[in-house]
């Protein structure tokens, strides 16, 4: 049993080491992209990329795990041939993926996914038209050399001594089989990425505001596998009418008729920018977005909703700017966030946030404000790796992300992580520290986003004011927001800050609302602050 357990652990660790070493190899190959990379950057790439390496190593160790279990019951040359053939196949596969990834990254600007396969199988001739014969030959040679090196490593560590053939059939076969089966089953933990609400995804390795470092941390084999699993033909999902009809409708939206007989010359909205009134006292205010989980207009009396629920938002609406005819762009958080922060329309059957290669190219408020000299930070009490959210946030321009891992375990008592009052308190602590250090008056403005999560199933919150659990959860988040604003008013940053309260989507209340109902998407948008 000892030989089998050691062999199993060796196999897993060997795969991990191979994937870890690919990262410095990638950075050395593209050294022109990393001229200023420090030792800390190199270490960070390896460290943050480790989750994908551990996950993929788990996938690749599963079959050897079952082979070890089989060896408990039978030892034969056929089993050894299967063992050797598996590692030969894996050596060739890893070599092809890594070599192709190295060759294509210069042109594509992202790590390997299913895109090259789509182009190759749709038109092989066109796919290789821009590649010289010498590049193809060089790639083939590199693949062959790398495959030989990998197999030599596998052979030297796992195969040379005929590991399986040397083993003896154990006396207690059921016990040994059970232990090996348990070990193989435990691979599910790194494969899934732990026990949080998020499963393993490419976005989990994103850690830097510099995309080149995030890309270096990605495991190309995992990226390809994930992309193939999510591959869809989107070309047939958006054509609902003839092109001429679509063009006509779109033209009408771009050139709406002016109500009341106004002409383009007399319409105040179309006048020059310097003639428009501004809502703020300063041209570069600090901006705070508070994204309210699942809130609806029915929770606010000011919007014709029910009384005694969002009492603090109702109160703030009297002093701020409340938009009374505002609608959510989707019904899920991952789609609503991209709509809010990037102005990107949500899709009904998929989410762009799950495609890091796409999200790295779309514009975002954070990126634009960062270029304008703003500092950017995101606060969320939950798992920032859920639905690839971290990769989207880093790509969109956020320099720092506070998530569940930044709170003590004792404070992560909700299914979604830390409760809302703790997240608001964390932001308030940062603001107070800023004020205490005397940096509140500095010229660098800030764009911050706080995303709530407690007003979501299972609606378990440390607060009880209403009998209905759903409404009570919304009232709790509302109380957290109200308490935050009350304390924020006392800080010097208040007079230069605009706060935007906006839900990601409507959910949970009203209950059983029709998805096709207009009210299903009506949400509040409230702007307050001292700016």
mmCIF file of N, CA and C in Angstrom, residues 427-514:
data_model
loop_
_atom_site.group_PDB
_atom_site.id
_atom_site.type_symbol
_atom_site.label_atom_id
_atom_site.label_comp_id
_atom_site.label_asym_id
_atom_site.label_seq_id
_atom_site.Cartn_x
_atom_site.Cartn_y
_atom_site.Cartn_z
ATOM 1 N N UNK A 427 -15.177 49.745 4.588
ATOM 2 C CA UNK A 427 -15.020 50.950 3.777
ATOM 3 C C UNK A 427 -14.912 52.181 4.672
ATOM 4 N N UNK A 428 -15.729 52.223 5.708
ATOM 5 C CA UNK A 428 -15.709 53.369 6.617
ATOM 6 C C UNK A 428 -14.365 53.469 7.339
ATOM 7 N N UNK A 429 -13.798 52.330 7.717
ATOM 8 C CA UNK A 429 -12.478 52.324 8.362
ATOM 9 C C UNK A 429 -11.418 52.892 7.431
ATOM 10 N N UNK A 430 -11.490 52.522 6.159
ATOM 11 C CA UNK A 430 -10.530 53.053 5.187
ATOM 12 C C UNK A 430 -10.680 54.563 5.039
ATOM 13 N N UNK A 431 -11.921 55.027 5.019
ATOM 14 C CA UNK A 431 -12.168 56.466 4.890
ATOM 15 C C UNK A 431 -11.681 57.223 6.126
ATOM 16 N N UNK A 432 -11.907 56.641 7.307
ATOM 17 C CA UNK A 432 -11.450 57.280 8.540
ATOM 18 C C UNK A 432 -9.927 57.309 8.610
ATOM 19 N N UNK A 433 -9.292 56.216 8.175
ATOM 20 C CA UNK A 433 -7.827 56.180 8.161
ATOM 21 C C UNK A 433 -7.273 57.231 7.208
ATOM 22 N N UNK A 434 -7.952 57.390 6.092
ATOM 23 C CA UNK A 434 -7.578 58.410 5.105
ATOM 24 C C UNK A 434 -7.658 59.796 5.731
ATOM 25 N N UNK A 435 -8.740 60.038 6.458
ATOM 26 C CA UNK A 435 -8.932 61.342 7.094
ATOM 27 C C UNK A 435 -7.905 61.576 8.196
ATOM 28 N N UNK A 436 -7.602 60.518 8.972
ATOM 29 C CA UNK A 436 -6.644 60.642 10.071
ATOM 30 C C UNK A 436 -5.231 60.914 9.568
ATOM 31 N N UNK A 437 -4.904 60.337 8.408
ATOM 32 C CA UNK A 437 -3.571 60.528 7.841
ATOM 33 C C UNK A 437 -3.435 61.859 7.117
ATOM 34 N N UNK A 438 -4.542 62.565 7.001
ATOM 35 C CA UNK A 438 -4.498 63.853 6.332
ATOM 36 C C UNK A 438 -4.468 63.764 4.828
ATOM 37 N N UNK A 439 -4.814 62.575 4.280
ATOM 38 C CA UNK A 439 -4.797 62.398 2.822
ATOM 39 C C UNK A 439 -6.168 62.622 2.199
ATOM 40 N N UNK A 440 -7.149 62.945 3.037
ATOM 41 C CA UNK A 440 -8.508 63.141 2.512
ATOM 42 C C UNK A 440 -8.581 64.337 1.579
ATOM 43 N N UNK A 441 -7.686 65.317 1.812
ATOM 44 C CA UNK A 441 -7.722 66.526 0.994
ATOM 45 C C UNK A 441 -6.775 66.452 -0.206
ATOM 46 N N UNK A 442 -6.137 65.292 -0.387
ATOM 47 C CA UNK A 442 -5.180 65.181 -1.488
ATOM 48 C C UNK A 442 -5.889 65.302 -2.834
ATOM 49 N N UNK A 443 -5.109 65.568 -3.839
ATOM 50 C CA UNK A 443 -5.683 65.856 -5.148
ATOM 51 C C UNK A 443 -6.120 64.595 -5.888
ATOM 52 N N UNK A 444 -5.671 63.422 -5.431
ATOM 53 C CA UNK A 444 -6.046 62.187 -6.112
ATOM 54 C C UNK A 444 -7.477 61.796 -5.751
ATOM 55 N N UNK A 445 -8.409 61.858 -6.685
ATOM 56 C CA UNK A 445 -9.789 61.444 -6.395
ATOM 57 C C UNK A 445 -9.895 59.918 -6.388
ATOM 58 N N UNK A 446 -10.991 59.417 -5.875
ATOM 59 C CA UNK A 446 -11.158 57.968 -5.741
ATOM 60 C C UNK A 446 -12.483 57.511 -6.344
ATOM 61 N N UNK A 447 -12.414 56.355 -6.983
ATOM 62 C CA UNK A 447 -13.623 55.676 -7.443
ATOM 63 C C UNK A 447 -13.695 54.356 -6.699
ATOM 64 N N UNK A 448 -14.736 54.227 -5.882
ATOM 65 C CA UNK A 448 -14.903 53.013 -5.092
ATOM 66 C C UNK A 448 -16.259 52.393 -5.402
ATOM 67 N N UNK A 449 -16.296 51.078 -5.301
ATOM 68 C CA UNK A 449 -17.560 50.357 -5.481
ATOM 69 C C UNK A 449 -17.738 49.423 -4.298
ATOM 70 N N UNK A 450 -18.909 49.447 -3.699
ATOM 71 C CA UNK A 450 -19.249 48.504 -2.638
ATOM 72 C C UNK A 450 -20.444 47.683 -3.102
ATOM 73 N N UNK A 451 -20.277 46.381 -3.110
ATOM 74 C CA UNK A 451 -21.348 45.474 -3.539
ATOM 75 C C UNK A 451 -21.900 44.738 -2.329
ATOM 76 N N UNK A 452 -23.187 44.857 -2.082
ATOM 77 C CA UNK A 452 -23.808 44.157 -0.960
ATOM 78 C C UNK A 452 -24.187 42.735 -1.378
ATOM 79 N N UNK A 453 -24.514 41.897 -0.390
ATOM 80 C CA UNK A 453 -24.871 40.510 -0.718
ATOM 81 C C UNK A 453 -25.886 39.898 0.238
ATOM 82 N N UNK A 454 -26.179 40.550 1.354
ATOM 83 C CA UNK A 454 -27.026 39.930 2.380
ATOM 84 C C UNK A 454 -28.487 39.805 1.977
ATOM 85 N N UNK A 455 -28.959 40.667 1.072
ATOM 86 C CA UNK A 455 -30.368 40.598 0.643
ATOM 87 C C UNK A 455 -30.530 39.566 -0.465
ATOM 88 N N UNK A 456 -30.090 38.370 -0.181
ATOM 89 C CA UNK A 456 -30.086 37.262 -1.136
ATOM 90 C C UNK A 456 -30.428 36.000 -0.359
ATOM 91 N N UNK A 457 -30.963 35.001 -1.059
ATOM 92 C CA UNK A 457 -31.205 33.745 -0.384
ATOM 93 C C UNK A 457 -29.922 33.317 0.344
ATOM 94 N N UNK A 458 -30.012 32.802 1.565
ATOM 95 C CA UNK A 458 -31.213 32.381 2.307
ATOM 96 C C UNK A 458 -31.808 33.463 3.210
ATOM 97 N N UNK A 459 -31.442 34.736 3.024
ATOM 98 C CA UNK A 459 -32.013 35.869 3.767
ATOM 99 C C UNK A 459 -31.791 35.756 5.275
ATOM 100 N N UNK A 460 -30.650 35.203 5.659
ATOM 101 C CA UNK A 460 -30.298 35.099 7.077
ATOM 102 C C UNK A 460 -29.385 36.265 7.436
ATOM 103 N N UNK A 461 -29.918 37.218 8.192
ATOM 104 C CA UNK A 461 -29.171 38.431 8.527
ATOM 105 C C UNK A 461 -29.215 38.676 10.032
ATOM 106 N N UNK A 462 -28.208 39.358 10.572
ATOM 107 C CA UNK A 462 -28.168 39.652 12.020
ATOM 108 C C UNK A 462 -29.031 40.863 12.373
ATOM 109 N N UNK A 463 -30.313 40.765 12.069
ATOM 110 C CA UNK A 463 -31.201 41.930 12.170
ATOM 111 C C UNK A 463 -32.631 41.415 12.120
ATOM 112 N N UNK A 464 -33.495 41.995 12.936
ATOM 113 C CA UNK A 464 -34.900 41.593 12.878
ATOM 114 C C UNK A 464 -35.793 42.801 13.139
ATOM 115 N N UNK A 465 -36.438 43.253 12.074
ATOM 116 C CA UNK A 465 -37.404 44.349 12.191
ATOM 117 C C UNK A 465 -38.733 43.986 11.549
ATOM 118 N N UNK A 466 -38.688 43.106 10.528
ATOM 119 C CA UNK A 466 -39.893 42.710 9.811
ATOM 120 C C UNK A 466 -40.079 41.201 9.909
ATOM 121 N N UNK A 467 -41.317 40.758 9.882
ATOM 122 C CA UNK A 467 -41.620 39.336 10.006
ATOM 123 C C UNK A 467 -41.197 38.552 8.766
ATOM 124 N N UNK A 468 -41.460 39.108 7.602
ATOM 125 C CA UNK A 468 -41.099 38.443 6.354
ATOM 126 C C UNK A 468 -39.578 38.428 6.203
ATOM 127 N N UNK A 469 -38.996 37.226 6.055
ATOM 128 C CA UNK A 469 -37.533 37.100 5.996
ATOM 129 C C UNK A 469 -36.931 37.876 4.830
ATOM 130 N N UNK A 470 -37.593 37.843 3.697
ATOM 131 C CA UNK A 470 -37.074 38.542 2.520
ATOM 132 C C UNK A 470 -37.055 40.053 2.752
ATOM 133 N N UNK A 471 -38.197 40.576 3.177
ATOM 134 C CA UNK A 471 -38.284 42.013 3.410
ATOM 135 C C UNK A 471 -37.353 42.440 4.540
ATOM 136 N N UNK A 472 -37.194 41.576 5.523
ATOM 137 C CA UNK A 472 -36.297 41.894 6.635
ATOM 138 C C UNK A 472 -34.849 41.992 6.156
ATOM 139 N N UNK A 473 -34.468 41.130 5.215
ATOM 140 C CA UNK A 473 -33.102 41.178 4.674
ATOM 141 C C UNK A 473 -32.868 42.475 3.907
ATOM 142 N N UNK A 474 -33.874 42.904 3.146
ATOM 143 C CA UNK A 474 -33.746 44.178 2.432
ATOM 144 C C UNK A 474 -33.682 45.347 3.424
ATOM 145 N N UNK A 475 -34.503 45.267 4.474
ATOM 146 C CA UNK A 475 -34.494 46.318 5.492
ATOM 147 C C UNK A 475 -33.137 46.372 6.192
ATOM 148 N N UNK A 476 -32.519 45.203 6.376
ATOM 149 C CA UNK A 476 -31.188 45.148 7.000
ATOM 150 C C UNK A 476 -30.149 45.865 6.140
ATOM 151 N N UNK A 477 -30.104 45.538 4.850
ATOM 152 C CA UNK A 477 -29.145 46.202 3.958
ATOM 153 C C UNK A 477 -29.410 47.701 3.901
ATOM 154 N N UNK A 478 -30.684 48.071 3.870
ATOM 155 C CA UNK A 478 -31.051 49.489 3.881
ATOM 156 C C UNK A 478 -30.538 50.168 5.149
ATOM 157 N N UNK A 479 -30.643 49.487 6.287
ATOM 158 C CA UNK A 479 -30.167 50.071 7.550
ATOM 159 C C UNK A 479 -28.648 50.222 7.538
ATOM 160 N N UNK A 480 -27.958 49.258 6.914
ATOM 161 C CA UNK A 480 -26.494 49.342 6.802
ATOM 162 C C UNK A 480 -26.093 50.548 5.961
ATOM 163 N N UNK A 481 -26.807 50.743 4.857
ATOM 164 C CA UNK A 481 -26.521 51.880 3.977
ATOM 165 C C UNK A 481 -26.795 53.200 4.697
ATOM 166 N N UNK A 482 -27.919 53.258 5.421
ATOM 167 C CA UNK A 482 -28.268 54.477 6.143
ATOM 168 C C UNK A 482 -27.266 54.811 7.233
ATOM 169 N N UNK A 483 -26.829 53.782 7.973
ATOM 170 C CA UNK A 483 -25.856 54.009 9.038
ATOM 171 C C UNK A 483 -24.515 54.458 8.462
ATOM 172 N N UNK A 484 -24.145 53.882 7.323
ATOM 173 C CA UNK A 484 -22.893 54.278 6.668
ATOM 174 C C UNK A 484 -22.936 55.750 6.264
ATOM 175 N N UNK A 485 -24.025 56.168 5.630
ATOM 176 C CA UNK A 485 -24.142 57.563 5.192
ATOM 177 C C UNK A 485 -24.112 58.499 6.397
ATOM 178 N N UNK A 486 -24.783 58.102 7.477
ATOM 179 C CA UNK A 486 -24.812 58.941 8.685
ATOM 180 C C UNK A 486 -23.400 59.185 9.221
ATOM 181 N N UNK A 487 -22.577 58.142 9.260
ATOM 182 C CA UNK A 487 -21.212 58.297 9.765
ATOM 183 C C UNK A 487 -20.303 58.976 8.744
ATOM 184 N N UNK A 488 -20.574 58.720 7.474
ATOM 185 C CA UNK A 488 -19.741 59.303 6.422
ATOM 186 C C UNK A 488 -19.883 60.827 6.393
ATOM 187 N N UNK A 489 -21.074 61.325 6.729
ATOM 188 C CA UNK A 489 -21.303 62.777 6.715
ATOM 189 C C UNK A 489 -20.328 63.519 7.635
ATOM 190 N N UNK A 490 -19.833 62.840 8.659
ATOM 191 C CA UNK A 490 -18.965 63.480 9.647
ATOM 192 C C UNK A 490 -17.511 63.537 9.195
ATOM 193 N N UNK A 491 -17.189 62.904 8.070
ATOM 194 C CA UNK A 491 -15.809 62.874 7.588
ATOM 195 C C UNK A 491 -15.579 63.978 6.562
ATOM 196 N N UNK A 492 -14.339 64.436 6.441
ATOM 197 C CA UNK A 492 -14.053 65.528 5.495
ATOM 198 C C UNK A 492 -14.279 65.146 4.039
ATOM 199 N N UNK A 493 -14.228 63.836 3.717
ATOM 200 C CA UNK A 493 -14.397 63.419 2.320
ATOM 201 C C UNK A 493 -15.827 63.619 1.823
ATOM 202 N N UNK A 494 -16.777 63.734 2.760
ATOM 203 C CA UNK A 494 -18.190 63.805 2.371
ATOM 204 C C UNK A 494 -18.467 64.950 1.405
ATOM 205 N N UNK A 495 -17.877 66.103 1.663
ATOM 206 C CA UNK A 495 -18.201 67.291 0.859
ATOM 207 C C UNK A 495 -17.697 67.182 -0.576
ATOM 208 N N UNK A 496 -16.876 66.150 -0.844
ATOM 209 C CA UNK A 496 -16.340 65.993 -2.202
ATOM 210 C C UNK A 496 -16.738 64.645 -2.807
ATOM 211 N N UNK A 497 -17.789 64.026 -2.262
ATOM 212 C CA UNK A 497 -18.160 62.672 -2.689
ATOM 213 C C UNK A 497 -19.591 62.621 -3.204
ATOM 214 N N UNK A 498 -19.785 61.871 -4.276
ATOM 215 C CA UNK A 498 -21.122 61.550 -4.756
ATOM 216 C C UNK A 498 -21.313 60.043 -4.614
ATOM 217 N N UNK A 499 -22.418 59.650 -4.012
ATOM 218 C CA UNK A 499 -22.736 58.232 -3.819
ATOM 219 C C UNK A 499 -23.872 57.857 -4.761
ATOM 220 N N UNK A 500 -23.682 56.770 -5.486
ATOM 221 C CA UNK A 500 -24.694 56.277 -6.418
ATOM 222 C C UNK A 500 -25.203 54.936 -5.902
ATOM 223 N N UNK A 501 -26.449 54.895 -5.473
ATOM 224 C CA UNK A 501 -27.078 53.646 -5.054
ATOM 225 C C UNK A 501 -27.805 53.056 -6.258
ATOM 226 N N UNK A 502 -27.442 51.839 -6.635
ATOM 227 C CA UNK A 502 -28.093 51.201 -7.777
ATOM 228 C C UNK A 502 -28.078 49.683 -7.580
ATOM 229 N N UNK A 503 -29.200 49.007 -7.748
ATOM 230 C CA UNK A 503 -29.216 47.542 -7.646
ATOM 231 C C UNK A 503 -28.606 46.882 -8.884
ATOM 232 N N UNK A 504 -28.133 45.654 -8.715
ATOM 233 C CA UNK A 504 -27.642 44.895 -9.866
ATOM 234 C C UNK A 504 -28.805 44.335 -10.678
ATOM 235 N N UNK A 505 -29.885 44.008 -9.994
ATOM 236 C CA UNK A 505 -31.089 43.473 -10.649
ATOM 237 C C UNK A 505 -32.187 43.380 -9.603
ATOM 238 N N UNK A 506 -33.375 43.062 -10.029
ATOM 239 C CA UNK A 506 -34.472 42.822 -9.094
ATOM 240 C C UNK A 506 -34.522 41.330 -8.790
ATOM 241 N N UNK A 507 -34.718 41.001 -7.525
ATOM 242 C CA UNK A 507 -34.818 39.592 -7.172
ATOM 243 C C UNK A 507 -35.514 39.409 -5.843
ATOM 244 N N UNK A 508 -36.160 38.281 -5.667
ATOM 245 C CA UNK A 508 -36.746 37.860 -4.388
ATOM 246 C C UNK A 508 -38.017 38.604 -3.988
ATOM 247 N N UNK A 509 -38.152 39.859 -4.381
ATOM 248 C CA UNK A 509 -39.370 40.594 -4.034
ATOM 249 C C UNK A 509 -39.643 41.662 -5.080
ATOM 250 N N UNK A 510 -40.875 41.772 -5.556
ATOM 251 C CA UNK A 510 -42.049 40.964 -5.222
ATOM 252 C C UNK A 510 -41.857 39.477 -5.597
ATOM 253 N N UNK A 511 -42.456 38.619 -4.812
ATOM 254 C CA UNK A 511 -42.340 37.189 -5.055
ATOM 255 C C UNK A 511 -43.203 36.770 -6.244
ATOM 256 N N UNK A 512 -42.730 35.747 -6.953
ATOM 257 C CA UNK A 512 -43.468 35.124 -8.059
ATOM 258 C C UNK A 512 -43.824 36.112 -9.166
ATOM 259 N N UNK A 513 -42.980 37.098 -9.386
ATOM 260 C CA UNK A 513 -43.252 38.073 -10.436
ATOM 261 C C UNK A 513 -42.895 37.479 -11.796
ATOM 262 N N UNK A 514 -43.685 37.799 -12.797
ATOM 263 C CA UNK A 514 -43.490 37.274 -14.146
ATOM 264 C C UNK A 514 -42.206 37.843 -14.749
#
